[in-house]
Amino acid sequence: MKIEHIKVLVSRPSRNFVTLKIITDSGIYGLGDATVNGREMAVVAYLKEHVVPCLLGRDPHQIEDIWQYLYKGAYWRRGPITMAAIAAVDMALWDIKGKIAGLPVYQLLGGKSRKGITAYAHANGATIDETLENLGKFIKQGFKAVRLQCAIPGLEDTYGTLGKKKDYFELQSDRPLPPEQLWSTSKYMNFITELFKQARAEYGYDIQLVHDVHSRLTPIESAQLGKLLEPYKLMFLEDASPADNQDGYQIIRNHTTTPLAIGEIFNTVWDAKDLITNQTIDYLRIAATHGGGITPLKKISDFAAMYNIRMAPHGAPDLSPICHAAHAHFNIWAPNFGVQEFIGFGTEALNKVFSHPLSFDNGYILLEDKPGLGVDYNEEEALKYEYKRSYLPVTRLEDGTLWYW
Ligand code: EZ4
Ligand code: CO
């Protein structure tokens, strides 16, 4: 069997997605997600100009060799653009292998380790009351875990609350340049514990609670926050601090028993190696799309398991349904799976372009048995939604200093 043709497809069914379609001479094709939010066309160029020509004529069965060829063989290793491009190829090849075998990808990984995939939903709000009302709705729907984000008084459009925007799938801005937001660590630190205090007072301790700091604290500030939140027993604190310097997590770890999760912007195991071997984190959030695909995700997961670290892949709406499906296959297998971020099945437009094998029941994501990844892409429908340049916001401190969004 040979790779005969490859399409790099871009569409904006509510938001931009980059999709790779690898077509074999047998007619069987595979799909991969190559979306990097706000930098979509960089991956498109990387794929079209530098990856696709190397793949034509190859045997699609050789997933590992093709991965090594694109990673080691490029000399310029790592980075989000490169790894998203490699990820799309890798996902598409697993999809093809599954279709040839007539088996869902999770069967090729080693089969099911559990009945369903525990998910955590996002309860957002402009106020604590609104956030807790949304938490109550998710508990009623059967969610076992929920992430709480609330606007901070004085910082109304803080990440996670989206200001006036209610549709989370439209996280992308319509403005021609990145919108700017304000951040104040003290305003945040003085307010955020109250959200969790009230959540526990109202709903008790059965529901698992998560919070995303979105990398806006230094390690010692994260340590302080972790300690303040200890009475409210979080499942984990996400992106408590950037980990460009992995040693920073030692500081957080030395001071708090609040579990820590990180990894949504990681691209390879090297971004997490010290965090793993020093056991300074509890959940690794590397995504199939941004971490080079299913092949490295499985290796990283097995490595992390040796250090009691569980997997909690990033599940934001800027990952396409192909990545969400890849995660579902991975999660249902991974012996050290923790939890999957999940914010629903998207807009009508999105569902017209992508069909997927996922459903939701009582707090669990269920995966329909279909060969390969079980996703399809309607190319004709996709043409209706033209790509539009879009940026994530940029954050500044109150004095104008550029900060982490
Ligand atoms: O901000 O995916 O946990 N989820 C997140 C996401 C990220 C977006 C960036 O594109 O932090 O919402
Ligand atoms: Co996050």
CSV table of C-alpha atoms and ligand atoms in Angstrom, one decimal:
chain,number,residue,atom,x,y,z
A,1,MET,CA,0.0,0.0,0.0
A,2,LYS,CA,1.2,3.5,-0.8
A,3,ILE,CA,0.4,7.1,0.2
A,4,GLU,CA,-0.9,8.5,-3.1
A,5,HIS,CA,-2.3,11.9,-2.3
A,6,ILE,CA,-2.4,14.3,0.7
A,7,LYS,CA,-4.7,17.2,1.3
A,8,VAL,CA,-4.1,20.1,3.8
A,9,LEU,CA,-7.6,21.4,4.5
A,10,VAL,CA,-8.5,24.6,6.3
A,11,SER,CA,-12.0,25.5,7.5
A,12,ARG,CA,-13.7,27.8,10.0
A,13,PRO,CA,-16.9,26.1,11.2
A,14,SER,CA,-17.1,28.6,14.2
A,15,ARG,CA,-13.3,28.6,14.5
A,16,ASN,CA,-10.3,27.7,12.4
A,17,PHE,CA,-9.2,24.1,12.0
A,18,VAL,CA,-6.3,22.6,10.0
A,19,THR,CA,-7.0,19.0,8.9
A,20,LEU,CA,-4.7,16.6,7.1
A,21,LYS,CA,-6.1,14.0,4.9
A,22,ILE,CA,-3.8,11.2,3.8
A,23,ILE,CA,-5.2,9.1,0.9
A,24,THR,CA,-3.7,5.7,-0.1
A,25,ASP,CA,-3.7,4.0,-3.4
A,26,SER,CA,-6.3,1.5,-2.0
A,27,GLY,CA,-8.7,4.4,-1.5
A,28,ILE,CA,-8.5,4.1,2.4
A,29,TYR,CA,-7.8,7.5,3.9
A,30,GLY,CA,-6.8,8.8,7.3
A,31,LEU,CA,-7.4,12.2,9.1
A,32,GLY,CA,-5.2,14.2,11.4
A,33,ASP,CA,-5.6,17.5,13.3
A,34,ALA,CA,-2.9,20.1,12.8
A,35,THR,CA,-4.5,23.1,14.5
A,36,VAL,CA,-2.4,25.6,16.4
A,37,ASN,CA,-4.7,28.3,17.6
A,38,GLY,CA,-3.7,31.7,16.2
A,39,ARG,CA,-0.9,30.3,14.2
A,40,GLU,CA,-2.9,28.0,11.8
A,41,MET,CA,-1.3,29.0,8.5
A,42,ALA,CA,2.3,28.4,9.8
A,43,VAL,CA,1.4,24.7,10.1
A,44,VAL,CA,-0.3,24.7,6.7
A,45,ALA,CA,2.9,26.0,5.1
A,46,TYR,CA,5.1,23.6,7.0
A,47,LEU,CA,2.9,20.6,5.9
A,48,LYS,CA,2.5,21.7,2.3
A,49,GLU,CA,6.0,22.7,1.6
A,50,HIS,CA,8.1,20.5,3.8
A,51,VAL,CA,6.1,17.4,4.9
A,52,VAL,CA,3.8,16.3,2.1
A,53,PRO,CA,6.5,15.9,-0.6
A,54,CYS,CA,8.4,13.5,1.7
A,55,LEU,CA,5.4,11.2,2.3
A,56,LEU,CA,4.1,10.6,-1.2
A,57,GLY,CA,4.8,7.0,-2.3
A,58,ARG,CA,5.6,5.8,1.2
A,59,ASP,CA,4.0,2.8,3.0
A,60,PRO,CA,1.4,4.2,5.4
A,61,HIS,CA,1.9,1.2,7.7
A,62,GLN,CA,5.3,2.4,8.8
A,63,ILE,CA,4.0,4.8,11.5
A,64,GLU,CA,7.1,4.7,13.7
A,65,ASP,CA,9.6,5.2,10.9
A,66,ILE,CA,7.6,8.0,9.3
A,67,TRP,CA,7.4,9.7,12.8
A,68,GLN,CA,11.2,9.4,13.3
A,69,TYR,CA,11.8,10.6,9.7
A,70,LEU,CA,9.8,13.8,10.3
A,71,TYR,CA,11.1,14.4,13.8
A,72,LYS,CA,14.8,13.4,13.8
A,73,GLY,CA,15.2,13.6,10.1
A,74,ALA,CA,14.3,17.3,10.0
A,75,TYR,CA,17.3,18.3,12.1
A,76,TRP,CA,15.2,21.2,13.5
A,77,ARG,CA,13.5,19.3,16.2
A,78,ARG,CA,10.5,20.3,18.5
A,79,GLY,CA,8.3,23.4,18.6
A,80,PRO,CA,4.5,23.7,18.3
A,81,ILE,CA,4.4,24.2,14.5
A,82,THR,CA,6.7,21.2,13.7
A,83,MET,CA,5.0,18.9,16.2
A,84,ALA,CA,1.5,19.8,15.2
A,85,ALA,CA,2.4,18.9,11.6
A,86,ILE,CA,4.0,15.6,12.6
A,87,ALA,CA,1.0,14.9,14.9
A,88,ALA,CA,-1.5,15.3,12.0
A,89,VAL,CA,0.5,12.8,9.9
A,90,ASP,CA,0.7,10.4,12.9
A,91,MET,CA,-3.0,10.5,13.7
A,92,ALA,CA,-3.9,10.0,10.0
A,93,LEU,CA,-1.6,7.0,9.8
A,94,TRP,CA,-3.1,5.4,13.0
A,95,ASP,CA,-6.6,6.1,11.4
A,96,ILE,CA,-5.5,4.3,8.2
A,97,LYS,CA,-4.0,1.3,10.1
A,98,GLY,CA,-7.2,0.9,12.1
A,99,LYS,CA,-9.3,1.1,9.0
A,100,ILE,CA,-7.1,-1.6,7.3
A,101,ALA,CA,-7.3,-3.8,10.4
A,102,GLY,CA,-11.0,-3.2,10.8
A,103,LEU,CA,-10.4,-2.2,14.4
A,104,PRO,CA,-10.8,1.0,16.5
A,105,VAL,CA,-7.4,2.6,17.3
A,106,TYR,CA,-7.7,1.8,21.0
A,107,GLN,CA,-7.6,-1.9,20.1
A,108,LEU,CA,-4.2,-1.3,18.4
A,109,LEU,CA,-2.9,0.4,21.5
A,110,GLY,CA,-3.7,-2.5,23.8
A,111,GLY,CA,-7.5,-2.5,24.3
A,112,LYS,CA,-9.8,-1.0,26.8
A,113,SER,CA,-8.7,-0.4,30.4
A,114,ARG,CA,-12.1,1.1,31.5
A,115,LYS,CA,-15.7,1.4,30.6
A,116,GLY,CA,-15.9,5.2,30.1
A,117,ILE,CA,-13.7,8.2,30.1
A,118,THR,CA,-14.2,10.5,33.1
A,119,ALA,CA,-14.6,14.1,31.9
A,120,TYR,CA,-14.4,17.5,33.5
A,121,ALA,CA,-16.7,20.3,32.4
A,122,HIS,CA,-16.1,24.0,32.5
A,123,ALA,CA,-18.3,26.1,34.9
A,124,ASN,CA,-17.6,29.7,34.1
A,125,GLY,CA,-19.2,32.9,35.4
A,126,ALA,CA,-19.1,36.6,35.7
A,127,THR,CA,-19.7,36.2,39.4
A,128,ILE,CA,-19.3,33.5,42.1
A,129,ASP,CA,-23.1,33.0,42.1
A,130,GLU,CA,-23.2,32.5,38.3
A,131,THR,CA,-20.3,30.1,38.4
A,132,LEU,CA,-21.8,28.0,41.2
A,133,GLU,CA,-25.2,27.9,39.4
A,134,ASN,CA,-23.4,26.4,36.4
A,135,LEU,CA,-21.5,24.0,38.7
A,136,GLY,CA,-24.9,22.8,40.0
A,137,LYS,CA,-26.1,22.2,36.4
A,138,PHE,CA,-23.1,20.0,35.6
A,139,ILE,CA,-23.5,18.0,38.8
A,140,LYS,CA,-27.1,17.4,37.9
A,141,GLN,CA,-26.0,16.2,34.4
A,142,GLY,CA,-23.8,13.6,36.2
A,143,PHE,CA,-20.3,15.2,35.9
A,144,LYS,CA,-17.8,13.8,38.4
A,145,ALA,CA,-15.4,16.7,37.9
A,146,VAL,CA,-15.9,20.4,37.0
A,147,ARG,CA,-13.4,23.2,36.4
A,148,LEU,CA,-14.4,26.5,38.1
A,149,GLN,CA,-13.3,29.9,36.5
A,150,CYS,CA,-14.8,33.2,37.6
A,151,ALA,CA,-14.2,36.8,36.5
A,152,ILE,CA,-12.1,38.6,39.1
A,153,PRO,CA,-13.6,42.0,40.2
A,154,GLY,CA,-11.6,44.6,38.4
A,155,LEU,CA,-10.5,42.1,35.7
A,156,GLU,CA,-13.8,41.3,34.1
A,157,ASP,CA,-12.6,39.6,30.9
A,158,THR,CA,-10.2,37.3,32.7
A,159,TYR,CA,-9.4,34.0,30.9
A,160,GLY,CA,-12.1,31.3,31.4
A,161,THR,CA,-15.0,33.7,31.8
A,162,LEU,CA,-14.9,35.2,28.3
A,163,GLY,CA,-16.4,38.5,29.4
A,164,LYS,CA,-19.7,39.1,27.5
A,165,LYS,CA,-19.1,36.1,25.1
A,166,LYS,CA,-21.2,33.1,26.2
A,167,ASP,CA,-20.3,30.7,23.4
A,168,TYR,CA,-17.0,29.1,24.4
A,169,PHE,CA,-16.5,27.7,21.0
A,170,GLU,CA,-16.0,31.2,19.7
A,171,LEU,CA,-13.0,31.7,21.8
A,172,GLN,CA,-11.3,33.2,18.8
A,173,SER,CA,-11.4,36.9,18.4
A,174,ASP,CA,-13.0,38.6,15.3
A,175,ARG,CA,-10.6,41.6,15.7
A,176,PRO,CA,-7.7,41.9,13.2
A,177,LEU,CA,-5.1,42.1,15.9
A,178,PRO,CA,-4.8,40.4,19.3
A,179,PRO,CA,-7.2,41.8,21.9
A,180,GLU,CA,-5.6,43.0,25.2
A,181,GLN,CA,-6.6,42.0,28.7
A,182,LEU,CA,-5.5,43.1,32.2
A,183,TRP,CA,-4.0,41.0,34.9
A,184,SER,CA,-3.4,41.7,38.6
A,185,THR,CA,-2.0,38.9,40.7
A,186,SER,CA,-3.1,40.6,44.0
A,187,LYS,CA,-6.7,41.1,42.8
A,188,TYR,CA,-6.8,37.4,41.8
A,189,MET,CA,-5.1,36.1,44.9
A,190,ASN,CA,-7.4,38.1,47.2
A,191,PHE,CA,-10.5,36.7,45.5
A,192,ILE,CA,-10.2,33.3,44.0
A,193,THR,CA,-10.2,31.1,47.2
A,194,GLU,CA,-13.7,32.5,48.0
A,195,LEU,CA,-15.0,30.7,44.9
A,196,PHE,CA,-13.8,27.4,46.1
A,197,LYS,CA,-14.9,28.0,49.7
A,198,GLN,CA,-18.4,28.7,48.5
A,199,ALA,CA,-18.4,25.8,46.1
A,200,ARG,CA,-17.6,23.4,48.9
A,201,ALA,CA,-20.1,25.0,51.3
A,202,GLU,CA,-22.9,24.6,48.7
A,203,TYR,CA,-22.1,21.3,47.0
A,204,GLY,CA,-19.8,19.4,49.5
A,205,TYR,CA,-16.8,17.3,48.7
A,206,ASP,CA,-18.1,14.6,46.3
A,207,ILE,CA,-17.6,16.6,43.2
A,208,GLN,CA,-14.0,16.9,42.0
A,209,LEU,CA,-13.0,20.5,41.4
A,210,VAL,CA,-10.3,21.8,39.0
A,211,HIS,CA,-9.0,25.4,38.5
A,212,ASP,CA,-6.8,26.8,35.6
A,213,VAL,CA,-4.3,29.5,36.7
A,214,HIS,CA,-3.3,29.8,33.0
A,215,SER,CA,0.4,30.3,33.9
A,216,ARG,CA,-0.1,33.8,35.4
A,217,LEU,CA,1.7,33.2,38.8
A,218,THR,CA,5.4,32.8,39.7
A,219,PRO,CA,6.3,29.5,41.4
A,220,ILE,CA,6.2,31.1,44.9
A,221,GLU,CA,2.9,32.7,44.2
A,222,SER,CA,1.5,29.4,43.0
A,223,ALA,CA,2.8,27.7,46.2
A,224,GLN,CA,0.9,30.3,48.2
A,225,LEU,CA,-2.3,29.7,46.2
A,226,GLY,CA,-1.9,25.9,46.5
A,227,LYS,CA,-1.7,26.3,50.2
A,228,LEU,CA,-4.7,28.6,50.4
A,229,LEU,CA,-6.7,26.1,48.3
A,230,GLU,CA,-5.8,23.0,50.4
A,231,PRO,CA,-8.9,23.0,52.5
A,232,TYR,CA,-11.1,22.8,49.4
A,233,LYS,CA,-9.3,19.7,48.1
A,234,LEU,CA,-8.8,20.3,44.4
A,235,MET,CA,-8.4,17.5,41.9
A,236,PHE,CA,-5.7,19.6,40.5
A,237,LEU,CA,-4.5,23.2,40.0
A,238,GLU,CA,-3.7,23.6,36.3
A,239,ASP,CA,-0.8,25.6,34.8
A,240,ALA,CA,-0.1,27.1,38.2
A,241,SER,CA,3.1,28.6,36.7
A,242,PRO,CA,4.9,28.4,33.4
A,243,ALA,CA,7.3,25.5,33.3
A,244,ASP,CA,9.8,26.8,30.8
A,245,ASN,CA,12.1,26.3,33.7
A,246,GLN,CA,11.0,22.9,35.0
A,247,ASP,CA,12.9,23.5,38.3
A,248,GLY,CA,10.3,26.1,39.3
A,249,TYR,CA,7.8,23.3,40.1
A,250,GLN,CA,10.1,22.1,43.0
A,251,ILE,CA,9.3,25.4,44.8
A,252,ILE,CA,5.5,24.9,44.4
A,253,ARG,CA,5.8,21.2,45.4
A,254,ASN,CA,7.8,22.0,48.5
A,255,HIS,CA,5.0,24.1,49.9
A,256,THR,CA,1.7,22.6,49.0
A,257,THR,CA,-0.1,19.2,48.7
A,258,THR,CA,-2.6,20.6,46.2
A,259,PRO,CA,-2.1,18.3,43.1
A,260,LEU,CA,-0.6,20.0,40.1
A,261,ALA,CA,-1.3,19.6,36.3
A,262,ILE,CA,0.5,21.1,33.4
A,263,GLY,CA,1.3,20.3,29.7
A,264,GLU,CA,-1.2,21.8,27.3
A,265,ILE,CA,1.5,23.8,25.5
A,266,PHE,CA,4.2,21.0,25.7
A,267,ASN,CA,5.4,19.6,22.4
A,268,THR,CA,7.7,16.7,23.4
A,269,VAL,CA,8.7,14.7,26.4
A,270,TRP,CA,11.6,17.0,26.9
A,271,ASP,CA,9.2,19.8,28.1
A,272,ALA,CA,8.2,17.5,30.9
A,273,LYS,CA,11.2,15.2,31.7
A,274,ASP,CA,12.3,16.9,34.9
A,275,LEU,CA,8.7,17.4,36.1
A,276,ILE,CA,8.1,13.7,35.6
A,277,THR,CA,11.3,12.3,37.1
A,278,ASN,CA,11.3,14.7,40.0
A,279,GLN,CA,7.6,13.9,40.6
A,280,THR,CA,6.7,17.6,40.9
A,281,ILE,CA,3.4,17.2,39.0
A,282,ASP,CA,0.5,14.8,39.3
A,283,TYR,CA,-1.3,15.1,35.9
A,284,LEU,CA,0.3,15.6,32.4
A,285,ARG,CA,-1.9,17.5,30.0
A,286,ILE,CA,0.0,17.1,26.7
A,287,ALA,CA,-2.4,16.9,23.7
A,288,ALA,CA,-2.0,14.6,20.8
A,289,THR,CA,-2.1,17.5,18.3
A,290,HIS,CA,0.5,19.7,20.1
A,291,GLY,CA,2.7,16.8,21.3
A,292,GLY,CA,3.4,15.1,17.9
A,293,GLY,CA,0.5,12.6,17.8
A,294,ILE,CA,-0.6,9.3,19.3
A,295,THR,CA,2.9,7.6,18.9
A,296,PRO,CA,4.7,9.9,21.3
A,297,LEU,CA,1.7,10.3,23.6
A,298,LYS,CA,1.8,6.6,24.4
A,299,LYS,CA,5.5,6.7,25.1
A,300,ILE,CA,5.3,9.7,27.4
A,301,SER,CA,2.3,8.2,29.2
A,302,ASP,CA,4.1,5.0,29.9
A,303,PHE,CA,7.2,7.0,31.1
A,304,ALA,CA,5.0,9.2,33.3
A,305,ALA,CA,3.2,6.2,34.8
A,306,MET,CA,6.5,5.0,36.3
A,307,TYR,CA,6.4,8.2,38.5
A,308,ASN,CA,2.7,8.0,39.5
A,309,ILE,CA,1.7,10.7,37.1
A,310,ARG,CA,-1.7,10.4,35.4
A,311,MET,CA,-2.7,11.7,31.9
A,312,ALA,CA,-5.2,14.5,31.5
A,313,PRO,CA,-5.0,15.6,27.9
A,314,HIS,CA,-5.9,19.1,27.0
A,315,GLY,CA,-9.5,19.3,25.7
A,316,ALA,CA,-10.1,22.9,24.6
A,317,PRO,CA,-12.3,23.7,21.6
A,318,ASP,CA,-9.3,24.7,19.5
A,319,LEU,CA,-8.4,21.0,19.2
A,320,SER,CA,-10.5,19.5,16.4
A,321,PRO,CA,-12.8,16.5,16.8
A,322,ILE,CA,-10.0,14.4,15.3
A,323,CYS,CA,-7.8,15.2,18.2
A,324,HIS,CA,-10.7,14.7,20.7
A,325,ALA,CA,-11.3,11.3,19.1
A,326,ALA,CA,-7.6,10.5,19.3
A,327,HIS,CA,-7.6,11.3,23.0
A,328,ALA,CA,-10.7,9.1,23.5
A,329,HIS,CA,-8.9,6.1,22.0
A,330,PHE,CA,-5.8,6.9,24.1
A,331,ASN,CA,-7.8,7.5,27.3
A,332,ILE,CA,-9.8,4.4,27.1
A,333,TRP,CA,-6.5,2.4,26.9
A,334,ALA,CA,-4.0,4.4,29.1
A,335,PRO,CA,-3.6,2.5,32.4
A,336,ASN,CA,-2.6,5.8,34.0
A,337,PHE,CA,-5.5,7.9,32.6
A,338,GLY,CA,-6.7,10.5,35.0
A,339,VAL,CA,-9.4,12.8,33.5
A,340,GLN,CA,-10.4,14.4,30.2
A,341,GLU,CA,-11.2,18.1,29.8
A,342,PHE,CA,-14.5,18.2,27.9
A,343,ILE,CA,-16.7,21.2,27.0
A,344,GLY,CA,-19.3,19.6,24.7
A,345,PHE,CA,-19.7,18.7,21.1
A,346,GLY,CA,-19.4,22.1,19.5
A,347,THR,CA,-21.6,24.2,17.2
A,348,GLU,CA,-23.9,23.1,14.5
A,349,ALA,CA,-21.5,24.2,11.9
A,350,LEU,CA,-18.7,22.2,13.5
A,351,ASN,CA,-20.8,19.1,13.5
A,352,LYS,CA,-21.7,19.5,9.9
A,353,VAL,CA,-18.0,19.5,8.9
A,354,PHE,CA,-16.8,16.8,11.4
A,355,SER,CA,-18.6,13.6,12.4
A,356,HIS,CA,-17.2,11.9,15.4
A,357,PRO,CA,-17.6,8.7,17.4
A,358,LEU,CA,-18.0,10.4,20.8
A,359,SER,CA,-21.1,10.7,23.1
A,360,PHE,CA,-21.6,11.6,26.6
A,361,ASP,CA,-23.4,9.8,29.5
A,362,ASN,CA,-23.5,10.6,33.2
A,363,GLY,CA,-20.1,12.3,33.4
A,364,TYR,CA,-18.4,9.9,31.0
A,365,ILE,CA,-17.3,10.2,27.4
A,366,LEU,CA,-18.2,7.1,25.5
A,367,LEU,CA,-16.5,6.0,22.3
A,368,GLU,CA,-18.4,4.2,19.5
A,369,ASP,CA,-16.6,1.2,18.0
A,370,LYS,CA,-15.6,2.2,14.5
A,371,PRO,CA,-12.5,1.3,12.5
A,372,GLY,CA,-9.6,3.8,12.9
A,373,LEU,CA,-10.3,7.0,14.8
A,374,GLY,CA,-14.0,7.0,13.7
A,375,VAL,CA,-14.0,10.6,12.5
A,376,ASP,CA,-15.0,11.9,9.1
A,377,TYR,CA,-14.6,15.3,7.4
A,378,ASN,CA,-17.2,16.7,5.0
A,379,GLU,CA,-15.0,18.6,2.5
A,380,GLU,CA,-17.8,20.1,0.6
A,381,GLU,CA,-19.4,21.5,3.7
A,382,ALA,CA,-16.1,22.7,5.0
A,383,LEU,CA,-15.7,25.0,1.9
A,384,LYS,CA,-18.6,27.1,3.3
A,385,TYR,CA,-16.5,28.3,6.2
A,386,GLU,CA,-13.6,30.3,5.1
A,387,TYR,CA,-10.5,30.7,7.1
A,388,LYS,CA,-10.2,34.0,9.0
A,389,ARG,CA,-7.0,35.3,10.7
A,390,SER,CA,-7.6,35.2,14.5
A,391,TYR,CA,-5.5,35.7,17.6
A,392,LEU,CA,-5.6,34.7,21.2
A,393,PRO,CA,-5.6,37.7,23.6
A,394,VAL,CA,-2.5,39.3,25.0
A,395,THR,CA,-2.3,40.2,28.7
A,396,ARG,CA,-0.6,43.1,30.4
A,397,LEU,CA,-0.2,44.0,34.1
A,398,GLU,CA,-1.9,47.2,35.3
A,399,ASP,CA,1.3,49.2,34.7
A,400,GLY,CA,1.5,48.0,31.1
A,401,THR,CA,4.0,45.2,31.5
A,402,LEU,CA,3.4,42.3,29.2
A,403,TRP,CA,2.4,39.2,31.0
A,404,TYR,CA,1.2,35.6,30.4
A,405,TRP,CA,-2.3,35.3,29.0
B,1,EZ4,O1,-6.4,28.6,26.7
B,1,EZ4,O2,-6.7,26.1,24.2
B,1,EZ4,O3,-7.4,24.3,29.7
B,1,EZ4,N1,-7.6,24.9,28.7
B,1,EZ4,C1,-7.0,26.0,28.2
B,1,EZ4,C2,-7.4,26.5,26.9
B,1,EZ4,C3,-6.3,27.4,26.2
B,1,EZ4,C4,-6.6,27.4,24.7
B,1,EZ4,C5,-5.6,28.2,23.9
B,1,EZ4,O4,-5.7,28.1,22.6
B,1,EZ4,O5,-6.2,26.6,28.9
B,1,EZ4,O6,-8.6,27.2,26.9
B,2,CO,CO,-5.5,25.2,30.5
